[in-house]
PDB file of C-alpha atoms in Angstrom:
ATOM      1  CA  UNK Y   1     -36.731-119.289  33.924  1.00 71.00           C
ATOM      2  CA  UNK Y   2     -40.418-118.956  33.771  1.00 81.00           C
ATOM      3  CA  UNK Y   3     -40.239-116.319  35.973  1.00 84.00           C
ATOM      4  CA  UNK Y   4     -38.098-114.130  34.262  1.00 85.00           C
ATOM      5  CA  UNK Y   5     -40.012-115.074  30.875  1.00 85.00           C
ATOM      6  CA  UNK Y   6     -43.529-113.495  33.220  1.00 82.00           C
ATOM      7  CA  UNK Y   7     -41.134-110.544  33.417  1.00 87.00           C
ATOM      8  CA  UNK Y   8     -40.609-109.608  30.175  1.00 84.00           C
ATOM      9  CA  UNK Y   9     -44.232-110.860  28.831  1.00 85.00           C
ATOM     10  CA  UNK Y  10     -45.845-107.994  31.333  1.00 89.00           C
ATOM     11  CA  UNK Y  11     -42.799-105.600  30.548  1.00 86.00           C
ATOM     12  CA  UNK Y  12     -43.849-106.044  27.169  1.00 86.00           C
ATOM     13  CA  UNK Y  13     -48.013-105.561  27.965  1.00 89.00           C
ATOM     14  CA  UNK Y  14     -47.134-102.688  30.287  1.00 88.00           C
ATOM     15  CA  UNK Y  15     -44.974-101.346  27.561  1.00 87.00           C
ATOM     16  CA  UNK Y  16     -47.792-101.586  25.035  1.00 89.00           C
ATOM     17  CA  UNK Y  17     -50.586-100.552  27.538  1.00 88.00           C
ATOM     18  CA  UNK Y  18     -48.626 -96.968  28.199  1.00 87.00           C
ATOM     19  CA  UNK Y  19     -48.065 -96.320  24.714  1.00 86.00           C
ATOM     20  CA  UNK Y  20     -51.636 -96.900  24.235  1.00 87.00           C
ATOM     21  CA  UNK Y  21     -52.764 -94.942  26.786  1.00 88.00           C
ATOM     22  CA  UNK Y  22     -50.403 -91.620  25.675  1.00 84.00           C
ATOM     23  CA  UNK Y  23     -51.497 -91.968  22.109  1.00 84.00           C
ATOM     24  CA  UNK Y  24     -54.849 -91.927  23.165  1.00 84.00           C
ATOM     25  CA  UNK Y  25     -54.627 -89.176  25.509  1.00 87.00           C
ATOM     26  CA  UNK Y  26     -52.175 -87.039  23.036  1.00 82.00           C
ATOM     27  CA  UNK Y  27     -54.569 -87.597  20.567  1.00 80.00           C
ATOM     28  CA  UNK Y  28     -57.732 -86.368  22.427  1.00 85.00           C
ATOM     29  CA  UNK Y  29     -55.266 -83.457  23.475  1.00 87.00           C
ATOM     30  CA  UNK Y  30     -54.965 -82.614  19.725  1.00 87.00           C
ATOM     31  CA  UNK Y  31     -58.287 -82.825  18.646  1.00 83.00           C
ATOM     32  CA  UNK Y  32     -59.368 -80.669  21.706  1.00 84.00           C
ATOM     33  CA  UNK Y  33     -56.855 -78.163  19.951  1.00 90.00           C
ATOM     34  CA  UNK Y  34     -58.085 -78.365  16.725  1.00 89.00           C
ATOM     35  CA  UNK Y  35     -61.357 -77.846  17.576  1.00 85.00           C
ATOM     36  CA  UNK Y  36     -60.315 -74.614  19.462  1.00 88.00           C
ATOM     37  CA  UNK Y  37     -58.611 -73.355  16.763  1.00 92.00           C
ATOM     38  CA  UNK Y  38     -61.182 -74.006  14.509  1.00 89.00           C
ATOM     39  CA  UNK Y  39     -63.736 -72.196  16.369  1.00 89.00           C
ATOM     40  CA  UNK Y  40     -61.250 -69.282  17.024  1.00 92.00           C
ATOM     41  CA  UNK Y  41     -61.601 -69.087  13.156  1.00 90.00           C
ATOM     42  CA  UNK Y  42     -65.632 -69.380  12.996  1.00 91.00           C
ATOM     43  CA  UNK Y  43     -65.461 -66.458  15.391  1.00 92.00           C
ATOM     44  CA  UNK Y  44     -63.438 -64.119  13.217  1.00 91.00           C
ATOM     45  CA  UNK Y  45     -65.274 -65.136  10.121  1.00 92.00           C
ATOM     46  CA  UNK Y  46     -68.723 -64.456  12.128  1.00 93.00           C
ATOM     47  CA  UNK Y  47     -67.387 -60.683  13.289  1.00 93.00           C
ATOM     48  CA  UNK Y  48     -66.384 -60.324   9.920  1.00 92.00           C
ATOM     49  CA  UNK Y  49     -69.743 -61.121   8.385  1.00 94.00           C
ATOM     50  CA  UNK Y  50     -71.377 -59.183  11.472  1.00 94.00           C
ATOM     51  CA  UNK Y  51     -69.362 -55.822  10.813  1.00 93.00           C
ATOM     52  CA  UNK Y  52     -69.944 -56.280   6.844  1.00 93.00           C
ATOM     53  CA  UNK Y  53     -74.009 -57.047   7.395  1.00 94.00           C
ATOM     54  CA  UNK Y  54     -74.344 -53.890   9.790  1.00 94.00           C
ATOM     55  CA  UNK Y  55     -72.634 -51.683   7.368  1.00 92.00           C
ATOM     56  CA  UNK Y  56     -74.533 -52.836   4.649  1.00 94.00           C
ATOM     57  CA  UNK Y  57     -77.415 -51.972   6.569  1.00 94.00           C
ATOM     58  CA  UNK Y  58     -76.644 -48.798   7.020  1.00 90.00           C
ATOM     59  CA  UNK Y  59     -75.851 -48.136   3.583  1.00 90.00           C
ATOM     60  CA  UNK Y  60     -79.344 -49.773   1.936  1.00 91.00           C
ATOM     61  CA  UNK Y  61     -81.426 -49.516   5.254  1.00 92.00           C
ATOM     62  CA  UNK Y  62     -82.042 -53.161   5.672  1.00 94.00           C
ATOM     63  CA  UNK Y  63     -79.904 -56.437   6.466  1.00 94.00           C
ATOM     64  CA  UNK Y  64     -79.392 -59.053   3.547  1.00 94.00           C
ATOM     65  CA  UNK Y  65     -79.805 -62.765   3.451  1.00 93.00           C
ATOM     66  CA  UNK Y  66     -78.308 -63.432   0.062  1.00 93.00           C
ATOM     67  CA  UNK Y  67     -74.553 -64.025  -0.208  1.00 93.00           C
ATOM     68  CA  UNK Y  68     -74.105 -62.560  -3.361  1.00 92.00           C
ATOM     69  CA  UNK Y  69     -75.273 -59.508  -2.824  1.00 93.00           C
ATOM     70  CA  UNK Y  70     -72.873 -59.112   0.446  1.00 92.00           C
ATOM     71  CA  UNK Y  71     -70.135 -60.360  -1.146  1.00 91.00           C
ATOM     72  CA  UNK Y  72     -70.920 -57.366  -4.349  1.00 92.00           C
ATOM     73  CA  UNK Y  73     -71.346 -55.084  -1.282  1.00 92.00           C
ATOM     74  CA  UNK Y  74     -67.765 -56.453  -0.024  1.00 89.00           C
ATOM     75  CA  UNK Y  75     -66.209 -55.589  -3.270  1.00 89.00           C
ATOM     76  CA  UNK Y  76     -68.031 -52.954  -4.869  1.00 90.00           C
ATOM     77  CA  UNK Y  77     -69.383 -50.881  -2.536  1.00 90.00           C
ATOM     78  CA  UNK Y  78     -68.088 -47.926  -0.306  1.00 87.00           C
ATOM     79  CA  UNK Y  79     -69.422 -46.508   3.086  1.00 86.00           C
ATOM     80  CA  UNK Y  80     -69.799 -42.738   4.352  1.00 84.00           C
ATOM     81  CA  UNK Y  81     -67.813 -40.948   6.678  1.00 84.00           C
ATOM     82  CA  UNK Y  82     -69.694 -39.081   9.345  1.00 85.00           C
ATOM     83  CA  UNK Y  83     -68.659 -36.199  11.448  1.00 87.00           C
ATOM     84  CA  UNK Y  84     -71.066 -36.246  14.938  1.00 87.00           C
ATOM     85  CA  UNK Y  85     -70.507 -32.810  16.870  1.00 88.00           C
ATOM     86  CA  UNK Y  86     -72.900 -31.927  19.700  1.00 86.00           C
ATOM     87  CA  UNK Y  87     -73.179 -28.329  20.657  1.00 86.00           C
ATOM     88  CA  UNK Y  88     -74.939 -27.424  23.933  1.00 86.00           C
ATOM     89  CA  UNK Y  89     -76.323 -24.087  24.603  1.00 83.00           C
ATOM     90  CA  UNK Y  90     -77.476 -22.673  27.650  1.00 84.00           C
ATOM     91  CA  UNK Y  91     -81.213 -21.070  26.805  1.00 81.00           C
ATOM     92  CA  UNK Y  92     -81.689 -17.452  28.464  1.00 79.00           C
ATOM     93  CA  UNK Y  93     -83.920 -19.337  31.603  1.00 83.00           C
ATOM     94  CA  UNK Y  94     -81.157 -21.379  32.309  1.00 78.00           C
ATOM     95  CA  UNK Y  95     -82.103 -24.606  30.961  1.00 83.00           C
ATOM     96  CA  UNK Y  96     -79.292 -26.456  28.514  1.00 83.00           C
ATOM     97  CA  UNK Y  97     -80.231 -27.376  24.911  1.00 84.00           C
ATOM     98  CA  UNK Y  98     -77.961 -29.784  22.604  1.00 85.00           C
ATOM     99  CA  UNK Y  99     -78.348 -29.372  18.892  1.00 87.00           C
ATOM    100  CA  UNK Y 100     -76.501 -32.171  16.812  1.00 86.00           C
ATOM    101  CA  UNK Y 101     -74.403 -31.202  13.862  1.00 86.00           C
ATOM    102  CA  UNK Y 102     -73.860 -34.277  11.239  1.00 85.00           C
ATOM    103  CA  UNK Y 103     -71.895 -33.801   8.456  1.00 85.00           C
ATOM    104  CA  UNK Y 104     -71.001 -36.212   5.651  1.00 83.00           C
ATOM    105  CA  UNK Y 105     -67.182 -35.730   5.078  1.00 85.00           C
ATOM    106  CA  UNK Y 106     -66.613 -38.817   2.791  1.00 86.00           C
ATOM    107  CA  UNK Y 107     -67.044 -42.025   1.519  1.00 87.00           C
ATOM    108  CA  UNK Y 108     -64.080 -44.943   1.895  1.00 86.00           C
ATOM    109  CA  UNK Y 109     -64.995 -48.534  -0.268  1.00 86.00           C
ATOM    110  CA  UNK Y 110     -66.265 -51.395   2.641  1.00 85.00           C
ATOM    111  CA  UNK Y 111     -63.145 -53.235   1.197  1.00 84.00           C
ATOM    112  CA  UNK Y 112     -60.397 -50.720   2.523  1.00 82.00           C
ATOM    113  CA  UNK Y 113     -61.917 -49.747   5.692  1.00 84.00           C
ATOM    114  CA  UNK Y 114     -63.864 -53.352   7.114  1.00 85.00           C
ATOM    115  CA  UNK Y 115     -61.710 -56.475   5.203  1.00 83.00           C
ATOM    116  CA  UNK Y 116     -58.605 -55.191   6.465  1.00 77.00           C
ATOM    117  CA  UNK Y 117     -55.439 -57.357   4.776  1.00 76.00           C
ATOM    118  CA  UNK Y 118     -53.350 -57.256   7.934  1.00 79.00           C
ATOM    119  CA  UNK Y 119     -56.220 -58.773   9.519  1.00 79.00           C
ATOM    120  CA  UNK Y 120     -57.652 -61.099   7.464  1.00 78.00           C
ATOM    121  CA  UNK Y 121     -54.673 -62.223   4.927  1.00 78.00           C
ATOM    122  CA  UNK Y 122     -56.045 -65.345   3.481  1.00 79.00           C
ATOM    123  CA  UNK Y 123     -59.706 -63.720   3.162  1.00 80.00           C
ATOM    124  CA  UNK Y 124     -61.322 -64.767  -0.469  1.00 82.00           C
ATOM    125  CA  UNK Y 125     -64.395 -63.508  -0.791  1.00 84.00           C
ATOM    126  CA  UNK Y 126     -65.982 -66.507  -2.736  1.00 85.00           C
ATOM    127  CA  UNK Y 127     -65.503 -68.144   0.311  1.00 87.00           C
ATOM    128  CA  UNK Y 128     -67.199 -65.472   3.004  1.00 88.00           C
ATOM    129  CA  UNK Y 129     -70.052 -67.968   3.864  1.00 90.00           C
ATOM    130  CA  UNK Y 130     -68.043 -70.605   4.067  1.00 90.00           C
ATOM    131  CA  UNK Y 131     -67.323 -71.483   7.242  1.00 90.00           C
ATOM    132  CA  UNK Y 132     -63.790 -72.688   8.281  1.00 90.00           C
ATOM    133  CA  UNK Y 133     -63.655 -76.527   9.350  1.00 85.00           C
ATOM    134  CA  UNK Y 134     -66.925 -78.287   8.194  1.00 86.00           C
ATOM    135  CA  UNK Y 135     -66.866 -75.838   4.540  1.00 88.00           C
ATOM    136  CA  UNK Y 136     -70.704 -75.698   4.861  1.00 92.00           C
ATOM    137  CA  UNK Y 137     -72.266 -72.599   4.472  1.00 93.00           C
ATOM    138  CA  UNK Y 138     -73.394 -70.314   7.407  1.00 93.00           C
ATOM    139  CA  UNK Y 139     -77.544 -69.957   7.476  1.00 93.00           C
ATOM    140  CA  UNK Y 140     -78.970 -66.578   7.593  1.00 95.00           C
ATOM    141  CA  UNK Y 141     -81.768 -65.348   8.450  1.00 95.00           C
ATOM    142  CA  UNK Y 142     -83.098 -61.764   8.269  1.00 95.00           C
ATOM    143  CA  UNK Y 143     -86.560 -60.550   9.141  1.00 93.00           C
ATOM    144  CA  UNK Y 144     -88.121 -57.082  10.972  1.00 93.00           C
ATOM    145  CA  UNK Y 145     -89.631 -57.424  14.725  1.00 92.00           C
ATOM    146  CA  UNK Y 146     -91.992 -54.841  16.541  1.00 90.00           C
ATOM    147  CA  UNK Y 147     -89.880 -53.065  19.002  1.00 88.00           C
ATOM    148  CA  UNK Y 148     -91.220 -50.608  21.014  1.00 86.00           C
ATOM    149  CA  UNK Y 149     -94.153 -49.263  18.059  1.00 88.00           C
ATOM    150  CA  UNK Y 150     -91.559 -49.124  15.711  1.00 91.00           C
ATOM    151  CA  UNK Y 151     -89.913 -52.205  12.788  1.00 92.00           C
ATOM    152  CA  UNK Y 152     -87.009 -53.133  13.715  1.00 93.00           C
ATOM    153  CA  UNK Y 153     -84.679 -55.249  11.295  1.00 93.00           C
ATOM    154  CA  UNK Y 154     -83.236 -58.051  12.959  1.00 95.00           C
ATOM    155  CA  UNK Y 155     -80.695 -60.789  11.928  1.00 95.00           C
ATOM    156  CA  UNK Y 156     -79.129 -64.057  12.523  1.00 95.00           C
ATOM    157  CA  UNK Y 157     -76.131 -65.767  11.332  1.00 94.00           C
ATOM    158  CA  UNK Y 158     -75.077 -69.216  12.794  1.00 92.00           C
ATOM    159  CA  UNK Y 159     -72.613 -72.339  12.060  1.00 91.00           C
ATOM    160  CA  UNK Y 160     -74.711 -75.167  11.033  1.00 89.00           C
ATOM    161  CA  UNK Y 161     -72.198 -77.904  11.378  1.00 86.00           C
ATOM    162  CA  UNK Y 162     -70.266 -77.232  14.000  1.00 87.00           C
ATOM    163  CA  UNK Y 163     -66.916 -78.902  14.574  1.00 86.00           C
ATOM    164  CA  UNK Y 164     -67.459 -78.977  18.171  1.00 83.00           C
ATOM    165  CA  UNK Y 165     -69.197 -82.065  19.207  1.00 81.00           C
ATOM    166  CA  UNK Y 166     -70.752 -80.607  22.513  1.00 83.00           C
ATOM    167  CA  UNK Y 167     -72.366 -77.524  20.374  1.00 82.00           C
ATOM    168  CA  UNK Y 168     -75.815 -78.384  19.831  1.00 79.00           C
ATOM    169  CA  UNK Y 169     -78.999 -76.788  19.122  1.00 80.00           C
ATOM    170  CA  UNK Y 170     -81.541 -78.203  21.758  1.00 79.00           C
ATOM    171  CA  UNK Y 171     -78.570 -77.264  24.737  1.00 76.00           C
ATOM    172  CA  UNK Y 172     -80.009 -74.665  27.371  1.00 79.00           C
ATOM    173  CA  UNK Y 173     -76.809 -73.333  27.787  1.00 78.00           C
ATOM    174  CA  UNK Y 174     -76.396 -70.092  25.488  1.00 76.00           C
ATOM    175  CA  UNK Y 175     -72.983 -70.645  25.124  1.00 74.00           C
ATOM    176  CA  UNK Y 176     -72.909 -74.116  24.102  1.00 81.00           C
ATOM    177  CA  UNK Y 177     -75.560 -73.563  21.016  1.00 84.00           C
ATOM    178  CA  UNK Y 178     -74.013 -73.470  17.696  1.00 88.00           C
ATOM    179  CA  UNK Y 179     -71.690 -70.561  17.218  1.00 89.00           C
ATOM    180  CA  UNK Y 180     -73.570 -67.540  16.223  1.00 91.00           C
ATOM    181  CA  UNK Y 181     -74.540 -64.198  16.144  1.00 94.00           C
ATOM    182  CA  UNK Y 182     -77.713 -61.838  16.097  1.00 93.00           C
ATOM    183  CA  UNK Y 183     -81.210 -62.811  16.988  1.00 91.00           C
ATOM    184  CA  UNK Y 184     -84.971 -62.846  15.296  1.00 91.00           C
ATOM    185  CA  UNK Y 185     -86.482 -62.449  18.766  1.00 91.00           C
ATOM    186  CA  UNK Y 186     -84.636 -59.152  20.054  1.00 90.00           C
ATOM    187  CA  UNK Y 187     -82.636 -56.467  18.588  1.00 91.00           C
ATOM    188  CA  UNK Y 188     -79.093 -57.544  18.879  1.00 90.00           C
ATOM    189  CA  UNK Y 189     -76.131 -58.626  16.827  1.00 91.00           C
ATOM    190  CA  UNK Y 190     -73.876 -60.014  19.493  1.00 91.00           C
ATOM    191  CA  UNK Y 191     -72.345 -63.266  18.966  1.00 90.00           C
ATOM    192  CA  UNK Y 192     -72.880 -66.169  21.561  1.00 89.00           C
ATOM    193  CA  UNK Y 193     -68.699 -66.679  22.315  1.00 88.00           C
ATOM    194  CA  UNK Y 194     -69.188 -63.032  23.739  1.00 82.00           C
TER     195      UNK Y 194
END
């Protein structure tokens, strides 16, 4: 009698002890998920900001640290169209020259050609500097280096509460820094996850 009352008291425990243990591990195995996705969506919202800042400064010659003013640009604003054509010509002693021919053909609104709907359905705009999973806005930072003799704008654009517990700023590893992209040391606007 005791013995088969042993029996079912550690059938019970063991029965307990695995459930325990899968909802533990299943759990872990979602929030490792989550956090995935999550970042998957950081990473689309920092390409879009990346592709909106670099037009914008190519439309007003410099890169912009205010939100409202990318966000108007977003909206409001339009890019040109530019036809590049190089034509080479071989000089009379042989030698090749190229001249470049650049011509303007139009001008499409940054809405229509860079915050495509099939790509980013749910997009509002209010929300660009949001970013997705902690809601805190991103932190920019624009400023102009010397590069080469010449002054070079420069920007950078990271996630300042990242849902990913291993991403933080004093790592050595680029990769597992806060998500971002651009820098204020060198010329560059590639992102970190690249």
């Amino acid at each position: 009698m005791t013995t088969r009352i042993f029996t079912y008291v550690t059938l019970v425990i063991s029965l307990g002890l695995a459930y325990y243990l899968f909802h533990v591990i299943n759990s872990k195995l979602e929030q490792d998920r989550q956090i995935v996705k999550t970042e998957q969506e950081v990473i689309e919202r920092l390409k879009l900001i990346r592709q909106l800042e670099i037009a914008y400064l190519s439309r007003k010659g410099k890169y912009t640290d205010n939100w409202d003013s990318l966000r108007n640009f977003a909206q409001n604003d339009y890019i040109y169209l530019i036809n590049k054509e190089e034509k080479v010509f071989t000089l009379a002693y042989g030698a090749d020259s190229s001249v470049f021919v650049i011509d303007t053909v139009g001008k499409i609104s940054v809405r229509d050609s860079i915050i495509n709907p099939k790509q980013y359905p749910d997009l509002s705009l209010a929300e660009l500097e949001l970013a997705p999973g902690s809601g805190k806005p991103f932190a920019v930072k624009v400023d102009k280096i010397q590069k080469g003799g010449v002054l070079v704008d420069v920007i950078e654009v990271k996630d300042v509460a990242p849902v990913n517990p291993i991403r933080k700023e004093d790592n050595e590893i680029k990769n597992r820094k806060p998500l971002r992209f651009g820098s204020l040391e060198e010329v560059s606007t590639s992102g970190n996850w690249e």
